[in-house]
Coordinates of C-alpha atoms in Angstrom, one line a residue:
M1 CA 20.9 22.7 20.6
K2 CA 21.4 22.1 24.8
S3 CA 23.9 19.6 26.1
Q4 CA 20.7 17.7 28.6
Y5 CA 17.5 15.9 26.8
K6 CA 14.5 13.7 28.2
A7 CA 15.2 11.6 24.8
L8 CA 16.2 11.3 21.3
I9 CA 15.2 10.5 17.7
V10 CA 17.2 9.0 15.6
G11 CA 15.4 9.7 11.7
A12 CA 12.6 12.2 10.4
G13 CA 11.0 9.5 8.2
P14 CA 6.6 8.7 9.6
T15 CA 8.2 6.7 12.3
G16 CA 10.9 9.1 13.7
L17 CA 7.7 12.0 13.7
T18 CA 5.1 9.8 14.6
V19 CA 7.0 9.4 18.1
A20 CA 7.9 13.1 18.7
A21 CA 4.0 13.7 17.8
E22 CA 3.4 11.6 20.1
L23 CA 5.2 12.5 23.1
A24 CA 4.1 16.8 22.3
R25 CA 0.4 14.9 22.2
Q26 CA 1.5 13.9 25.2
G27 CA 2.5 16.7 26.5
V28 CA 6.3 16.4 27.2
D29 CA 7.7 19.7 26.3
A30 CA 9.1 19.9 22.9
S31 CA 12.7 22.2 25.1
E32 CA 12.7 18.0 26.3
F33 CA 13.6 16.6 23.4
L34 CA 15.3 16.4 19.8
I35 CA 14.7 15.1 16.6
I36 CA 17.9 14.6 14.1
D37 CA 17.7 13.8 10.5
S38 CA 21.0 13.5 8.4
L39 CA 19.1 15.3 5.4
D40 CA 19.5 18.8 4.9
E41 CA 15.5 19.0 3.5
P42 CA 13.3 15.9 4.0
Q43 CA 12.8 14.4 0.3
K44 CA 10.2 13.8 -1.8
L45 CA 9.4 10.6 -2.7
T46 CA 7.5 8.1 -3.3
K47 CA 8.4 5.6 -1.4
G48 CA 5.9 4.2 0.7
T49 CA 2.3 4.8 -0.5
S50 CA -0.6 2.2 1.5
L51 CA -1.9 3.3 5.0
V52 CA -4.3 1.1 6.0
P53 CA -7.4 1.9 8.6
R54 CA -6.1 1.3 12.1
T55 CA -2.7 3.3 10.0
M56 CA -5.7 6.4 9.4
E57 CA -6.6 6.2 12.6
L58 CA -3.8 6.3 14.9
L59 CA -3.2 9.0 12.8
D60 CA -6.0 11.3 13.8
L61 CA -4.3 11.3 17.4
Y62 CA -2.9 13.7 15.9
D63 CA -5.4 16.6 15.0
G64 CA -7.1 14.8 12.1
V65 CA -4.2 14.2 10.4
G66 CA -5.5 10.7 9.1
K67 CA -8.6 11.9 7.6
R68 CA -6.6 14.9 6.2
L69 CA -4.2 12.5 3.9
S70 CA -6.9 9.7 3.4
E71 CA -8.5 13.6 1.4
Q72 CA -5.7 13.3 -0.5
G73 CA -5.4 10.2 -1.1
T74 CA -7.1 7.2 -4.0
R75 CA -8.5 5.1 -2.3
W76 CA -9.6 1.2 -2.8
T77 CA -11.3 -1.8 -1.9
C78 CA -10.6 -4.7 -3.3
V79 CA -7.3 -6.7 -4.5
N80 CA -7.2 -8.2 -8.2
F81 CA -4.9 -11.7 -8.0
H82 CA -3.9 -12.2 -12.0
S83 CA -1.6 -15.6 -12.4
E84 CA 0.4 -14.8 -15.8
N85 CA -2.6 -12.8 -18.4
Y86 CA -5.4 -13.2 -16.1
K87 CA -7.3 -12.4 -12.7
F88 CA -8.3 -15.8 -10.9
T89 CA -10.2 -14.4 -8.5
S90 CA -10.4 -11.1 -6.0
I91 CA -10.6 -9.9 -2.1
E92 CA -13.5 -7.0 -2.1
F93 CA -13.2 -5.2 1.3
G94 CA -15.7 -2.6 1.5
A95 CA -18.6 -4.2 3.7
E96 CA -16.7 -5.8 5.9
L97 CA -14.6 -2.3 6.4
K98 CA -17.6 0.0 7.3
R99 CA -18.5 -2.7 9.8
L100 CA -15.1 -2.1 11.9
T101 CA -13.9 1.7 11.0
D102 CA -14.5 5.6 9.2
Y103 CA -12.5 4.3 7.1
P104 CA -13.9 1.9 5.0
F105 CA -11.4 1.8 2.4
F106 CA -6.8 2.0 1.8
C107 CA -5.4 5.4 1.0
N108 CA -2.7 5.3 -1.6
V109 CA -0.6 8.3 -0.2
E110 CA 2.7 9.3 -1.6
Q111 CA 4.8 9.1 2.5
W112 CA 6.2 12.9 1.9
K113 CA 3.1 13.9 2.5
T114 CA 2.5 11.6 5.7
E115 CA 5.9 13.5 6.7
L116 CA 4.7 16.5 5.1
E117 CA 1.5 16.5 8.3
L118 CA 3.1 15.0 10.8
T119 CA 5.6 18.3 10.2
T120 CA 3.4 20.1 10.2
Y121 CA 1.1 19.4 13.2
L122 CA 5.2 19.1 14.7
K123 CA 5.6 22.7 14.5
A124 CA 2.6 23.9 15.8
R125 CA 3.3 23.1 19.0
G126 CA 7.0 24.6 18.7
V127 CA 9.5 21.1 17.4
Q128 CA 11.6 21.3 15.6
L129 CA 13.3 19.2 12.9
T130 CA 17.2 18.9 13.9
R131 CA 17.8 18.2 10.0
G132 CA 21.2 17.6 8.9
V133 CA 22.4 16.4 11.5
A134 CA 23.3 12.5 12.0
L135 CA 23.4 10.6 14.9
E136 CA 28.0 9.7 14.5
S137 CA 28.2 7.4 17.6
F138 CA 26.9 6.3 20.5
K139 CA 27.3 5.0 24.8
D140 CA 25.0 3.6 27.1
L141 CA 27.0 4.2 30.4
G142 CA 23.8 3.3 32.3
D143 CA 22.2 6.0 33.3
Y144 CA 22.6 8.2 30.2
I145 CA 23.0 7.6 26.6
Q146 CA 26.1 10.4 25.6
V147 CA 25.5 10.6 22.1
A148 CA 28.0 12.6 19.5
L149 CA 26.6 14.2 16.6
S150 CA 28.6 14.9 12.9
N151 CA 28.2 19.0 14.1
G152 CA 30.9 18.1 16.3
Q153 CA 28.2 18.4 19.3
E154 CA 28.4 15.9 22.3
I155 CA 24.9 15.1 24.1
K156 CA 23.5 13.7 26.8
V157 CA 19.4 11.6 26.2
D158 CA 17.5 9.2 28.6
Y159 CA 16.7 8.0 26.1
M160 CA 16.5 7.7 22.1
V161 CA 14.6 5.8 19.7
A162 CA 16.5 4.5 16.4
C163 CA 13.4 5.2 13.6
D164 CA 16.7 4.9 11.3
G165 CA 16.3 2.4 8.6
A166 CA 16.5 -0.6 7.2
K167 CA 20.8 -0.5 7.4
S168 CA 19.7 1.3 11.1
R169 CA 23.2 2.6 12.2
V170 CA 22.2 2.6 15.9
R171 CA 20.9 -1.8 15.4
K172 CA 24.4 -2.6 13.7
E173 CA 26.4 -0.5 16.2
L174 CA 23.8 -2.2 19.1
G175 CA 25.3 -6.1 17.7
I176 CA 21.9 -6.9 17.4
G177 CA 21.0 -9.4 14.2
Y178 CA 18.8 -8.4 11.6
T179 CA 17.7 -11.8 10.4
G180 CA 15.7 -13.2 7.8
T181 CA 16.4 -13.8 4.0
T182 CA 16.5 -11.5 0.8
L183 CA 15.7 -12.0 -2.6
K184 CA 18.5 -13.0 -4.8
H185 CA 16.9 -10.8 -7.8
G186 CA 16.3 -7.1 -7.5
S187 CA 13.3 -5.1 -8.5
V188 CA 12.0 -2.2 -9.9
G189 CA 9.7 0.8 -9.2
I190 CA 7.8 3.5 -10.6
H191 CA 5.4 6.2 -10.4
C192 CA 4.8 7.6 -13.1
S193 CA 1.8 8.8 -15.1
T194 CA -0.5 7.1 -18.0
D195 CA -2.5 6.9 -20.7
S196 CA -2.3 3.3 -20.8
K197 CA -5.1 1.1 -20.2
L198 CA -4.3 -0.8 -17.4
P199 CA -6.4 -3.4 -16.0
S200 CA -7.2 -3.1 -12.0
G201 CA -7.6 0.7 -12.0
I202 CA -7.3 2.4 -8.7
D203 CA -7.8 -0.9 -7.0
L204 CA -4.7 -2.7 -6.2
G205 CA -3.7 -5.5 -8.5
L206 CA -0.9 -8.0 -7.8
F207 CA 1.0 -10.5 -11.2
Y208 CA 2.1 -13.3 -10.2
S209 CA 4.7 -14.7 -13.3
S210 CA 6.8 -17.3 -14.0
K211 CA 9.3 -14.7 -14.1
G212 CA 8.4 -13.2 -10.6
V213 CA 5.4 -11.0 -8.1
G214 CA 4.4 -7.7 -9.9
Y215 CA 1.8 -5.5 -8.5
M216 CA 0.1 -1.8 -10.1
L217 CA -2.4 0.7 -7.6
G218 CA -3.8 3.3 -8.4
L219 CA -2.2 6.6 -6.8
P220 CA -3.1 10.6 -6.9
D221 CA -3.5 12.8 -9.8
N222 CA -3.9 10.1 -12.7
T223 CA -0.7 8.6 -11.5
M224 CA 0.4 5.1 -10.5
A225 CA 3.0 3.2 -9.2
I226 CA 4.1 -0.6 -10.1
A227 CA 6.9 -2.4 -8.8
L228 CA 8.9 -5.8 -10.3
D229 CA 10.7 -8.3 -9.1
L230 CA 12.4 -8.7 -11.8
S231 CA 13.8 -12.2 -13.5
E232 CA 18.1 -13.9 -13.5
E233 CA 17.6 -13.0 -17.4
E234 CA 15.0 -9.7 -17.0
E235 CA 18.1 -7.9 -14.9
R236 CA 21.0 -9.3 -16.5
G237 CA 23.2 -5.5 -17.2
Y238 CA 21.5 -4.0 -14.3
V239 CA 24.1 -5.2 -12.0
T240 CA 27.2 -4.7 -11.0
K241 CA 29.8 -7.0 -10.6
E242 CA 31.1 -6.1 -7.1
L243 CA 29.5 -8.2 -4.3
D244 CA 27.0 -6.4 -1.6
S245 CA 26.9 -7.6 1.8
H246 CA 24.9 -10.3 1.3
G247 CA 26.8 -10.9 -1.6
L248 CA 25.1 -10.4 -4.2
P249 CA 25.2 -7.8 -7.4
Y250 CA 24.8 -3.5 -7.2
L251 CA 21.4 -2.7 -8.3
L252 CA 22.0 0.2 -11.7
P253 CA 19.2 1.7 -12.7
I254 CA 16.8 0.6 -15.5
P255 CA 16.1 2.9 -18.7
L256 CA 12.2 4.1 -19.1
E257 CA 12.8 2.4 -22.2
E258 CA 13.8 -0.8 -20.8
I259 CA 11.1 -0.6 -17.1
E260 CA 8.2 0.3 -20.2
K261 CA 9.3 -2.9 -21.9
L262 CA 8.9 -5.1 -18.4
I263 CA 5.4 -3.8 -18.0
Q264 CA 3.9 -4.6 -21.8
E265 CA 5.3 -8.3 -21.2
R266 CA 5.7 -9.2 -16.4
F267 CA 1.4 -7.7 -17.8
N268 CA 0.6 -8.8 -21.4
V269 CA -0.5 -4.5 -21.4
E270 CA 0.8 -1.8 -24.3
F271 CA 2.0 0.9 -21.3
K272 CA 3.9 4.0 -22.3
A273 CA 5.1 6.1 -19.3
K274 CA 3.8 9.7 -19.9
E275 CA 5.2 11.8 -17.1
V276 CA 7.3 10.2 -15.1
V277 CA 7.9 10.7 -11.0
W278 CA 9.4 8.9 -9.2
T279 CA 11.7 6.0 -10.4
T280 CA 13.5 3.2 -7.8
R281 CA 15.4 0.0 -7.1
F282 CA 16.0 -1.9 -4.6
R283 CA 16.1 -5.4 -2.9
V284 CA 13.1 -7.5 -0.9
H285 CA 14.3 -7.9 1.9
H286 CA 12.1 -9.9 5.0
R287 CA 13.6 -9.0 8.0
L288 CA 13.0 -9.2 11.8
A289 CA 15.8 -7.4 14.4
D290 CA 16.4 -9.8 16.9
K291 CA 15.2 -7.6 19.2
Y292 CA 13.9 -4.2 19.6
S293 CA 15.7 -2.8 22.7
N294 CA 18.6 -3.3 23.8
D295 CA 17.2 -3.9 27.3
N296 CA 17.4 -0.9 28.8
R297 CA 17.4 3.0 27.4
I298 CA 17.3 2.2 22.9
F299 CA 14.7 1.2 21.4
L300 CA 14.1 0.3 17.4
A301 CA 11.4 0.8 15.5
G302 CA 10.1 1.3 12.1
D303 CA 12.7 -0.4 8.7
A304 CA 15.2 -0.8 11.9
G305 CA 12.9 -3.2 13.3
H306 CA 12.0 -4.5 10.6
S307 CA 11.7 -5.2 6.5
S308 CA 9.9 -6.4 4.0
S309 CA 8.3 -6.1 0.8
P310 CA 6.7 -3.2 -0.2
S311 CA 3.7 -5.2 -2.8
A312 CA 2.2 -5.9 0.9
G313 CA 2.2 -1.9 1.8
L314 CA 2.6 -2.9 5.5
G315 CA 5.9 -1.3 6.6
L316 CA 5.1 1.7 6.6
N317 CA 2.3 0.9 8.6
Y318 CA 3.6 -1.2 11.1
G319 CA 6.1 1.8 11.5
V320 CA 3.1 4.1 12.8
H321 CA 2.1 1.5 15.1
E322 CA 5.4 0.8 16.9
A323 CA 5.8 4.8 17.1
V324 CA 3.2 5.3 19.0
N325 CA 3.4 2.2 21.1
I326 CA 7.2 3.6 22.3
G327 CA 5.7 6.8 22.1
W328 CA 2.6 6.8 24.9
K329 CA 5.2 5.3 27.5
L330 CA 8.5 7.0 26.9
A331 CA 5.9 10.1 27.0
F332 CA 4.2 8.3 30.7
V333 CA 7.7 7.9 31.7
I334 CA 9.9 11.4 30.9
N335 CA 6.5 12.3 33.0
N336 CA 6.6 10.8 35.7
L337 CA 3.0 8.8 35.2
A338 CA 5.1 6.1 35.6
S339 CA 8.2 3.7 35.8
P340 CA 10.3 3.1 33.2
E341 CA 9.8 -0.7 33.9
L342 CA 6.6 0.4 31.3
L343 CA 9.0 0.9 28.4
K344 CA 9.8 -2.7 28.4
T345 CA 6.3 -3.4 27.3
Y346 CA 7.3 -2.1 24.3
A347 CA 9.6 -4.8 23.1
L348 CA 7.3 -6.8 23.9
E349 CA 4.2 -6.7 22.5
R350 CA 5.4 -4.3 18.8
R351 CA 7.5 -7.3 18.1
K352 CA 6.0 -10.4 18.8
E353 CA 3.9 -8.4 15.8
G354 CA 6.9 -7.9 14.0
E355 CA 7.3 -11.4 13.8
R356 CA 4.0 -12.1 13.4
L357 CA 4.5 -9.2 9.7
I358 CA 7.9 -11.4 8.3
K359 CA 6.5 -15.3 8.5
S360 CA 3.3 -13.7 6.7
L361 CA 5.1 -12.6 3.9
Q362 CA 7.5 -14.8 3.6
Q363 CA 4.8 -17.8 3.3
Q364 CA 3.3 -15.3 0.5
Q365 CA 6.3 -14.5 -1.4
D366 CA 6.5 -18.6 -1.8
S367 CA 3.2 -19.0 -3.0
A368 CA 4.8 -16.4 -5.4
E369 CA 6.6 -18.0 -6.5
L370 CA 5.1 -21.1 -7.6
T371 CA 5.3 -22.7 -10.4
G372 CA 3.5 -25.9 -12.4
I373 CA 0.4 -27.4 -11.1
A374 CA 1.7 -25.8 -7.4
K375 CA 0.7 -22.9 -9.5
Y376 CA -2.5 -23.6 -10.5
I377 CA -3.3 -25.6 -7.6
R378 CA -2.5 -22.4 -5.8
N379 CA -4.9 -20.7 -7.9
I380 CA -8.0 -22.9 -7.0
A381 CA -7.5 -23.1 -3.5
M382 CA -7.3 -18.6 -3.8
Y383 CA -10.4 -18.9 -5.2
T384 CA -12.2 -20.8 -3.0
F385 CA -11.3 -19.5 -0.4
V386 CA -13.0 -16.7 -1.5
N387 CA -16.0 -17.3 -2.4
F388 CA -16.9 -19.9 -0.3
V389 CA -14.6 -20.0 2.8
P390 CA -17.4 -18.5 5.5
G391 CA -15.7 -16.4 7.2
F392 CA -12.1 -16.0 5.3
K393 CA -12.7 -12.0 4.0
A394 CA -13.7 -11.3 6.4
K395 CA -10.7 -12.2 8.3
R396 CA -8.3 -11.5 5.5
T397 CA -10.1 -7.8 5.7
R398 CA -9.5 -7.4 9.3
I399 CA -5.6 -8.1 8.7
G400 CA -5.5 -6.3 6.9
A401 CA -6.5 -3.2 7.8
L402 CA -4.6 -4.2 11.3
T403 CA -7.8 -4.3 13.1
S404 CA -7.0 -7.3 14.1
I405 CA -4.3 -7.1 16.7
Q406 CA -4.5 -8.3 20.1
Y407 CA -2.1 -7.6 22.4
G408 CA -0.2 -10.0 25.7
G409 CA 1.1 -9.8 28.4
D410 CA 2.0 -7.4 30.9
L411 CA 0.2 -5.3 30.3
T412 CA -3.3 -7.0 29.1
L413 CA -5.7 -8.3 31.5
N414 CA -8.6 -9.8 31.8
Y415 CA -10.3 -9.9 34.8
G416 CA -12.8 -11.9 36.2
K417 CA -15.3 -14.3 34.0
S418 CA -17.4 -11.9 30.3
T419 CA -20.0 -13.0 28.1
A420 CA -17.7 -9.9 25.8
T421 CA -16.2 -12.0 23.0
T422 CA -14.4 -8.8 21.2
I423 CA -14.4 -6.1 23.5
L424 CA -11.3 -8.1 25.6
A425 CA -8.8 -6.7 26.8
G426 CA -5.8 -7.0 24.3
R427 CA -8.0 -5.4 21.8
Q428 CA -7.9 -1.6 20.4
L429 CA -11.8 -0.3 21.4
S430 CA -13.3 1.1 18.3
P431 CA -12.8 4.7 17.4
M432 CA -16.5 4.4 16.5
L433 CA -17.3 3.4 19.8
F434 CA -15.3 6.5 21.8
K435 CA -18.1 8.0 19.2
K436 CA -21.3 6.9 20.3
L437 CA -20.4 8.8 24.0
G438 CA -19.4 11.7 22.4
L439 CA -15.8 10.9 22.5
S440 CA -13.1 11.6 20.4
P441 CA -9.7 9.3 20.2
S442 CA -7.1 12.5 20.1
A443 CA -8.1 14.3 23.1
I444 CA -8.2 10.8 25.4
K445 CA -4.4 11.1 26.0
G446 CA -3.8 9.0 29.3
Y447 CA -5.7 6.1 30.8
T448 CA -9.4 6.5 30.1
A449 CA -11.7 3.6 32.3
V450 CA -14.9 3.1 30.2
I451 CA -17.3 2.3 33.6
F452 CA -21.0 1.0 33.6
G453 CA -23.3 0.6 36.2
S454 CA -22.2 1.8 39.0
K455 CA -24.5 3.2 41.4
D456 CA -21.7 5.9 43.5
D457 CA -18.4 7.9 43.1
K458 CA -16.4 5.7 45.4
F459 CA -15.1 3.6 42.6
T460 CA -14.3 6.3 40.3
N461 CA -12.8 8.4 43.5
E462 CA -10.0 5.6 43.9
L463 CA -9.3 5.2 40.0
K464 CA -9.1 9.4 39.8
R465 CA -6.4 9.9 42.5
T466 CA -3.8 7.6 41.0
G467 CA -3.6 10.6 38.5
V468 CA -2.9 8.8 35.3
V469 CA -6.5 7.8 34.7
G470 CA -9.4 9.5 32.8
M471 CA -13.6 8.8 33.5
V472 CA -16.4 8.4 31.1
K473 CA -19.7 6.9 33.5
V474 CA -22.0 5.5 30.1
A475 CA -25.5 5.7 31.3
K476 CA -27.0 4.8 28.6
E477 CA -28.0 1.2 28.6
E478 CA -28.6 0.9 24.9
H479 CA -24.4 1.1 24.8
Y480 CA -24.6 -1.5 26.7
K481 CA -24.8 -4.3 23.9
D482 CA -21.9 -2.3 21.7
F483 CA -19.5 -2.6 24.9
Q484 CA -20.9 -6.5 25.2
V485 CA -21.7 -5.1 28.3
Q486 CA -24.6 -7.0 30.5
N487 CA -24.6 -5.6 34.1
T488 CA -21.3 -4.0 35.3
A489 CA -18.3 -3.6 33.9
V490 CA -14.9 -1.1 33.4
L491 CA -12.3 -0.9 30.7
L492 CA -9.4 0.6 31.0
V493 CA -8.2 1.8 27.6
R494 CA -4.7 2.8 26.8
P495 CA -3.5 6.6 24.7
D496 CA -3.5 4.1 21.9
G497 CA -7.3 2.7 22.5
Y498 CA -6.1 -0.7 23.1
I499 CA -8.1 -2.4 26.1
G500 CA -5.6 -2.8 29.1
Y501 CA -7.9 -4.1 31.4
R502 CA -11.9 -5.3 31.4
A503 CA -13.8 -6.5 34.2
D504 CA -17.9 -8.0 34.4
S505 CA -17.4 -6.7 37.3
L506 CA -16.1 -3.7 39.9
D507 CA -13.5 -4.0 41.7
I508 CA -10.7 -1.6 42.5
Q509 CA -8.4 -3.6 44.2
S510 CA -8.2 -5.2 40.8
C511 CA -8.3 -2.3 38.9
L512 CA -5.2 0.0 41.2
G513 CA -3.6 -4.2 40.9
Y514 CA -3.5 -3.9 37.8
L515 CA -2.3 -0.6 37.1
K516 CA 1.1 -0.3 40.1
D517 CA 1.5 -3.8 38.1
N518 CA 2.2 -2.3 35.3
A519 CA 4.8 0.5 36.6
F520 CA 2.5 3.0 37.2
G521 CA 5.6 4.5 39.5
I522 CA 2.7 6.7 40.8
L523 CA 0.5 4.3 42.7
S524 CA 3.4 3.2 45.0
E525 CA 3.1 7.1 47.0
Q526 CA -0.4 5.8 48.1

């Protein structure tokens, strides 16, 4: 281990591994950053299981990790909603997803497999994980961070990304609040095989009852993941008298026989576990860090920044999105392609998405807990919206697939007038459109200019001089419609596949101004 690094990544879960993968993809030498984890070996735990289409697209940046995981997991395209003993509606996503992505499905795969695929990618690039080493303390000294590790070594790092989970030591040491709610009663989860006939098959089933929320979904090897919120009565005898920091009792393990009984009563099915892979006890938190950075050199990502119900399956997915976002920006700074000012856009972009996530999940939790006449009104309203309100299913599909994310702020500029309606700055450029141009998103490292209608090389030569922009000149007019272009246009696509800049004119000063204004320091020398 060296005494000085450009970056330290704390935590080797999916988020930390993705940050490291993005640094490696962007050409940061493996000797320039360090990834540590307190565990001596990776845990073979089910944990976060659901990958949404946009996350699989992002993981494909790392030599097809998303595709390989989709082949290892179970695929589903439907959510079934149950109330007490009946299914009251369902949402089918498949048809809409086929228009949006090459992954027209959601994928359930155990978290340890995601970690294994990312670790394999890193090892192939000479990146070694430092396991059995924890962060002991740190001080941000302005020009660098002084870090003490559990192995007794002290190191200096320029930047630190905390991917150390919901109980993040880094977040606590920084004094950043973790605002939100914690459900009063605990939950129980089980991953097992069973011969019992279950009501949702491999699709996601959400079950609302007077005792709490439950879900079940199919996993590889004919296994199921099932989780239940417990009522006070159900939890009695499986909590301690001692209270935690939230003023709630600590959770105790529940015997398998009792878990089986709870599942039978909650889902109104005969249930017997055949082979148990994993069981867990947990509390549902809907919490968001007050800040995603210390405004200088330290950044929070994954559960260190937000905590949400596993029934939504979005915690891991948001962590991957955050990792790619901070990863490419940090790489640009390390590689001297941008000034540190670029890093401020990470918190501006991603915390807003975290805020939307927590707000949405809290609303869903409140809806799930309705009783009496309010519960029946909810069921009727959901059935009506799903089946009769135009555009509702399509909108819910885009939200669930995380293809509707739209960034604003400093890195987003729609310049001048445009007839485009969806291919706009702030939104992702679908890999399906990349492929129509004969491009692979994984091959794109810096910004990429997609240019329509250029008659000479002056425009492209000026952009090439920046050193941060690659070129794609679109010659086939058949592609103009796909990109919502009439005559001329330029799109500057970020390394994470989101459009940073769009103009329906070839205005070189506007393009250069966008890059210069957004802290790409190399331009200041020109």
